[in-house]
PDB file of C-alpha atoms in Angstrom:
ATOM      1  CA  MET A   1      26.958 -74.371 270.064  1.00 77.00           C
ATOM      2  CA  GLU A   2      26.453 -75.398 273.730  1.00 81.00           C
ATOM      3  CA  LYS A   3      25.392 -73.911 276.908  1.00 84.00           C
ATOM      4  CA  THR A   4      26.890 -74.881 280.598  1.00 83.00           C
ATOM      5  CA  LYS A   5      25.859 -72.699 283.640  1.00 82.00           C
ATOM      6  CA  ASP A   6      29.406 -70.718 282.818  1.00 87.00           C
ATOM      7  CA  GLY A   7      27.939 -69.677 279.498  1.00 87.00           C
ATOM      8  CA  ILE A   8      27.103 -70.128 276.087  1.00 91.00           C
ATOM      9  CA  PHE A   9      30.082 -71.380 273.933  1.00 92.00           C
ATOM     10  CA  LEU A  10      30.383 -71.026 270.460  1.00 90.00           C
ATOM     11  CA  ILE A  11      33.214 -73.043 268.038  1.00 89.00           C
ATOM     12  CA  LYS A  12      33.756 -71.338 265.083  1.00 88.00           C
ATOM     13  CA  LYS A  13      35.917 -73.248 262.358  1.00 82.00           C
ATOM     14  CA  PRO A  14      36.580 -71.419 258.945  1.00 77.00           C
ATOM     15  CA  VAL A  15      35.858 -72.773 255.630  1.00 75.00           C
ATOM     16  CA  ASN A  16      38.767 -71.713 254.009  1.00 69.00           C
ATOM     17  CA  GLN A  17      41.001 -72.640 256.911  1.00 63.00           C
ATOM     18  CA  SER A  18      40.649 -76.147 257.955  1.00 62.00           C
ATOM     19  CA  ARG A  19      43.473 -76.146 260.898  1.00 73.00           C
ATOM     20  CA  ASN A  20      42.255 -72.755 262.990  1.00 81.00           C
ATOM     21  CA  ILE A  21      39.082 -72.329 265.714  1.00 88.00           C
ATOM     22  CA  LEU A  22      37.595 -69.390 267.276  1.00 88.00           C
ATOM     23  CA  ILE A  23      35.753 -70.289 270.428  1.00 92.00           C
ATOM     24  CA  GLU A  24      33.567 -67.820 271.688  1.00 93.00           C
ATOM     25  CA  ARG A  25      32.125 -67.142 275.313  1.00 94.00           C
ATOM     26  CA  TYR A  26      28.716 -65.729 275.332  1.00 94.00           C
ATOM     27  CA  ASP A  27      26.284 -64.643 278.648  1.00 92.00           C
ATOM     28  CA  ASP A  28      22.392 -65.911 278.355  1.00 90.00           C
ATOM     29  CA  ASN A  29      21.729 -62.794 276.500  1.00 91.00           C
ATOM     30  CA  MET A  30      24.293 -63.881 273.703  1.00 92.00           C
ATOM     31  CA  LYS A  31      26.593 -60.513 274.433  1.00 94.00           C
ATOM     32  CA  LEU A  32      29.655 -61.936 273.712  1.00 94.00           C
ATOM     33  CA  GLU A  33      32.131 -62.078 276.558  1.00 94.00           C
ATOM     34  CA  LYS A  34      35.158 -63.066 274.960  1.00 93.00           C
ATOM     35  CA  SER A  35      36.506 -64.168 271.906  1.00 92.00           C
ATOM     36  CA  LYS A  36      40.277 -66.062 271.603  1.00 91.00           C
ATOM     37  CA  PRO A  37      41.893 -68.060 268.691  1.00 89.00           C
ATOM     38  CA  PHE A  38      43.415 -71.604 268.577  1.00 87.00           C
ATOM     39  CA  PHE A  39      45.378 -73.452 266.474  1.00 82.00           C
ATOM     40  CA  THR A  40      47.033 -70.714 263.951  1.00 76.00           C
ATOM     41  CA  LYS A  41      50.545 -71.723 263.576  1.00 81.00           C
ATOM     42  CA  LYS A  42      51.778 -73.706 260.615  1.00 83.00           C
ATOM     43  CA  ASP A  43      51.430 -77.620 261.501  1.00 83.00           C
ATOM     44  CA  GLU A  44      48.816 -77.327 264.082  1.00 87.00           C
ATOM     45  CA  PHE A  45      45.216 -78.216 263.686  1.00 85.00           C
ATOM     46  CA  TYR A  46      42.132 -78.762 265.102  1.00 86.00           C
ATOM     47  CA  ALA A  47      40.304 -82.125 265.400  1.00 84.00           C
ATOM     48  CA  GLN A  48      37.619 -82.322 268.155  1.00 84.00           C
ATOM     49  CA  ALA A  49      35.942 -79.902 271.048  1.00 86.00           C
ATOM     50  CA  VAL A  50      34.361 -81.200 274.083  1.00 84.00           C
ATOM     51  CA  ILE A  51      32.669 -79.094 276.593  1.00 85.00           C
ATOM     52  CA  THR A  52      32.162 -80.738 280.283  1.00 81.00           C
ATOM     53  CA  SER A  53      30.537 -79.437 282.990  1.00 79.00           C
ATOM     54  CA  LYS A  54      34.227 -79.019 284.484  1.00 84.00           C
ATOM     55  CA  GLU A  55      36.162 -77.804 281.170  1.00 88.00           C
ATOM     56  CA  ILE A  56      36.587 -77.705 277.773  1.00 90.00           C
ATOM     57  CA  GLN A  57      38.545 -80.488 276.270  1.00 90.00           C
ATOM     58  CA  ILE A  58      40.256 -79.714 273.240  1.00 91.00           C
ATOM     59  CA  TYR A  59      42.198 -82.478 270.780  1.00 89.00           C
ATOM     60  CA  TRP A  60      44.674 -81.365 267.928  1.00 89.00           C
ATOM     61  CA  VAL A  61      46.840 -82.545 265.675  1.00 88.00           C
ATOM     62  CA  LEU A  62      51.195 -81.696 265.397  1.00 88.00           C
ATOM     63  CA  HIS A  63      52.176 -82.422 262.073  1.00 84.00           C
ATOM     64  CA  ASP A  64      56.053 -83.084 263.671  1.00 85.00           C
ATOM     65  CA  ARG A  65      57.613 -82.904 259.845  1.00 83.00           C
ATOM     66  CA  GLU A  66      61.174 -83.498 261.923  1.00 88.00           C
ATOM     67  CA  LYS A  67      60.306 -86.719 263.883  1.00 86.00           C
ATOM     68  CA  LYS A  68      57.912 -87.628 260.769  1.00 83.00           C
ATOM     69  CA  GLU A  69      54.620 -88.492 262.561  1.00 85.00           C
ATOM     70  CA  ILE A  70      51.259 -86.844 263.779  1.00 84.00           C
ATOM     71  CA  GLN A  71      50.994 -86.049 267.220  1.00 89.00           C
ATOM     72  CA  LEU A  72      47.459 -85.753 269.200  1.00 89.00           C
ATOM     73  CA  HIS A  73      47.251 -84.014 271.589  1.00 92.00           C
ATOM     74  CA  LEU A  74      44.885 -82.768 274.303  1.00 92.00           C
ATOM     75  CA  GLN A  75      44.504 -79.241 276.035  1.00 93.00           C
ATOM     76  CA  PHE A  76      42.280 -78.165 278.714  1.00 93.00           C
ATOM     77  CA  LEU A  77      40.651 -74.777 278.919  1.00 94.00           C
ATOM     78  CA  ASP A  78      38.865 -73.580 281.900  1.00 93.00           C
ATOM     79  CA  PHE A  79      35.469 -71.607 280.620  1.00 93.00           C
ATOM     80  CA  LYS A  80      37.302 -68.264 281.115  1.00 92.00           C
ATOM     81  CA  LEU A  81      39.457 -70.143 277.498  1.00 93.00           C
ATOM     82  CA  GLU A  82      42.431 -69.882 279.442  1.00 93.00           C
ATOM     83  CA  PRO A  83      44.723 -72.956 279.243  1.00 92.00           C
ATOM     84  CA  THR A  84      45.017 -75.107 282.747  1.00 92.00           C
ATOM     85  CA  GLY A  85      47.790 -77.505 282.864  1.00 84.00           C
ATOM     86  CA  LYS A  86      49.907 -78.432 280.064  1.00 85.00           C
ATOM     87  CA  ASP A  87      48.926 -80.364 277.388  1.00 86.00           C
ATOM     88  CA  SER A  88      49.628 -83.587 277.191  1.00 88.00           C
ATOM     89  CA  LEU A  89      50.292 -85.922 274.191  1.00 91.00           C
ATOM     90  CA  LEU A  90      47.854 -88.693 273.283  1.00 90.00           C
ATOM     91  CA  PHE A  91      49.375 -90.910 271.058  1.00 88.00           C
ATOM     92  CA  ASN A  92      51.480 -90.401 267.753  1.00 85.00           C
ATOM     93  CA  PHE A  93      51.252 -91.911 264.395  1.00 79.00           C
ATOM     94  CA  PRO A  94      53.108 -92.420 260.794  1.00 76.00           C
ATOM     95  CA  ASP A  95      53.480 -89.374 259.079  1.00 72.00           C
ATOM     96  CA  GLY A  96      51.730 -88.859 255.731  1.00 64.00           C
ATOM     97  CA  GLU A  97      50.421 -85.840 254.382  1.00 63.00           C
ATOM     98  CA  PHE A  98      48.340 -84.591 257.684  1.00 62.00           C
ATOM     99  CA  ASN A  99      44.416 -84.245 256.481  1.00 65.00           C
ATOM    100  CA  GLU A 100      41.250 -83.558 258.988  1.00 68.00           C
ATOM    101  CA  ARG A 101      39.597 -86.084 257.628  1.00 69.00           C
ATOM    102  CA  TYR A 102      42.230 -88.482 258.192  1.00 73.00           C
ATOM    103  CA  LEU A 103      41.660 -88.270 262.016  1.00 78.00           C
ATOM    104  CA  GLN A 104      38.135 -88.505 264.048  1.00 82.00           C
ATOM    105  CA  VAL A 105      37.328 -88.160 267.437  1.00 85.00           C
ATOM    106  CA  TYR A 106      34.176 -89.367 268.925  1.00 85.00           C
ATOM    107  CA  LYS A 107      33.575 -88.446 272.546  1.00 82.00           C
ATOM    108  CA  PRO A 108      29.826 -89.645 273.599  1.00 80.00           C
ATOM    109  CA  ARG A 109      27.568 -87.277 276.285  1.00 74.00           C
ATOM    110  CA  THR A 110      26.679 -90.998 277.685  1.00 80.00           C
ATOM    111  CA  SER A 111      29.945 -92.429 277.876  1.00 83.00           C
ATOM    112  CA  PRO A 112      33.116 -92.497 279.482  1.00 84.00           C
ATOM    113  CA  SER A 113      35.205 -93.429 276.429  1.00 89.00           C
ATOM    114  CA  ILE A 114      37.065 -91.638 273.659  1.00 89.00           C
ATOM    115  CA  LEU A 115      37.448 -92.790 270.198  1.00 90.00           C
ATOM    116  CA  PHE A 116      40.298 -91.768 267.663  1.00 88.00           C
ATOM    117  CA  LEU A 117      39.823 -93.224 263.826  1.00 86.00           C
ATOM    118  CA  TYR A 118      43.141 -92.422 262.414  1.00 82.00           C
ATOM    119  CA  THR A 119      44.764 -93.358 258.685  1.00 79.00           C
ATOM    120  CA  GLY A 120      48.268 -92.545 257.277  1.00 70.00           C
ATOM    121  CA  GLN A 121      47.113 -93.140 253.694  1.00 71.00           C
ATOM    122  CA  SER A 122      47.074 -89.686 252.030  1.00 70.00           C
ATOM    123  CA  VAL A 123      44.480 -90.805 249.356  1.00 73.00           C
ATOM    124  CA  ASP A 124      41.136 -88.562 249.273  1.00 74.00           C
ATOM    125  CA  ILE A 125      39.132 -92.191 250.006  1.00 78.00           C
ATOM    126  CA  PRO A 126      41.226 -94.213 252.944  1.00 76.00           C
ATOM    127  CA  SER A 127      40.502 -97.838 252.956  1.00 81.00           C
ATOM    128  CA  GLN A 128      42.195 -98.297 256.423  1.00 83.00           C
ATOM    129  CA  PHE A 129      41.766 -97.017 259.599  1.00 84.00           C
ATOM    130  CA  ASN A 130      43.029 -97.248 262.711  1.00 86.00           C
ATOM    131  CA  TYR A 131      41.982 -96.992 266.630  1.00 89.00           C
ATOM    132  CA  TYR A 132      42.965 -95.967 270.024  1.00 89.00           C
ATOM    133  CA  MET A 133      39.726 -95.999 272.577  1.00 92.00           C
ATOM    134  CA  MET A 134      40.730 -94.633 275.782  1.00 90.00           C
ATOM    135  CA  ASP A 135      38.579 -94.056 279.100  1.00 88.00           C
ATOM    136  CA  SER A 136      37.897 -90.628 280.881  1.00 80.00           C
ATOM    137  CA  SER A 137      41.404 -90.495 282.515  1.00 82.00           C
ATOM    138  CA  LEU A 138      43.020 -91.282 279.236  1.00 84.00           C
ATOM    139  CA  GLN A 139      44.231 -94.495 279.922  1.00 88.00           C
ATOM    140  CA  LEU A 140      44.090 -97.051 277.005  1.00 89.00           C
ATOM    141  CA  LEU A 141      41.442 -99.284 276.248  1.00 93.00           C
ATOM    142  CA  HIS A 142      41.667-100.701 272.877  1.00 92.00           C
ATOM    143  CA  LYS A 143      44.143-100.013 270.175  1.00 89.00           C
TER     144      LYS A 143
END
């Protein structure tokens, strides 16, 4: 749950469904103002949401079986839970059987950088991870 001047936001992720989420917006009295599902299509997976003072940033994955790659995208939402602009493809990595544990997104509140850890290994406990580090304008810093 995250409180901003524009409301209180709650991201619900069903226990038995690892790929989709429901974002709810409440007023200060905890009255539900809007509820909207995301990533309900096959091969789309939720990774992380970051709520800033200006917008909601949702990092999500598309498992492109034709290209045999995993694509990490960024979608921006306004506080009415409507998309603003087009989704951005941040990077892709080789195909494997995607599991949400194979990708981690870290965005500390006090840092302008975003860290993405991922693996292409399709095992219960991966032993090798790769990373991308980007700044707040999504420019690659390290990989």
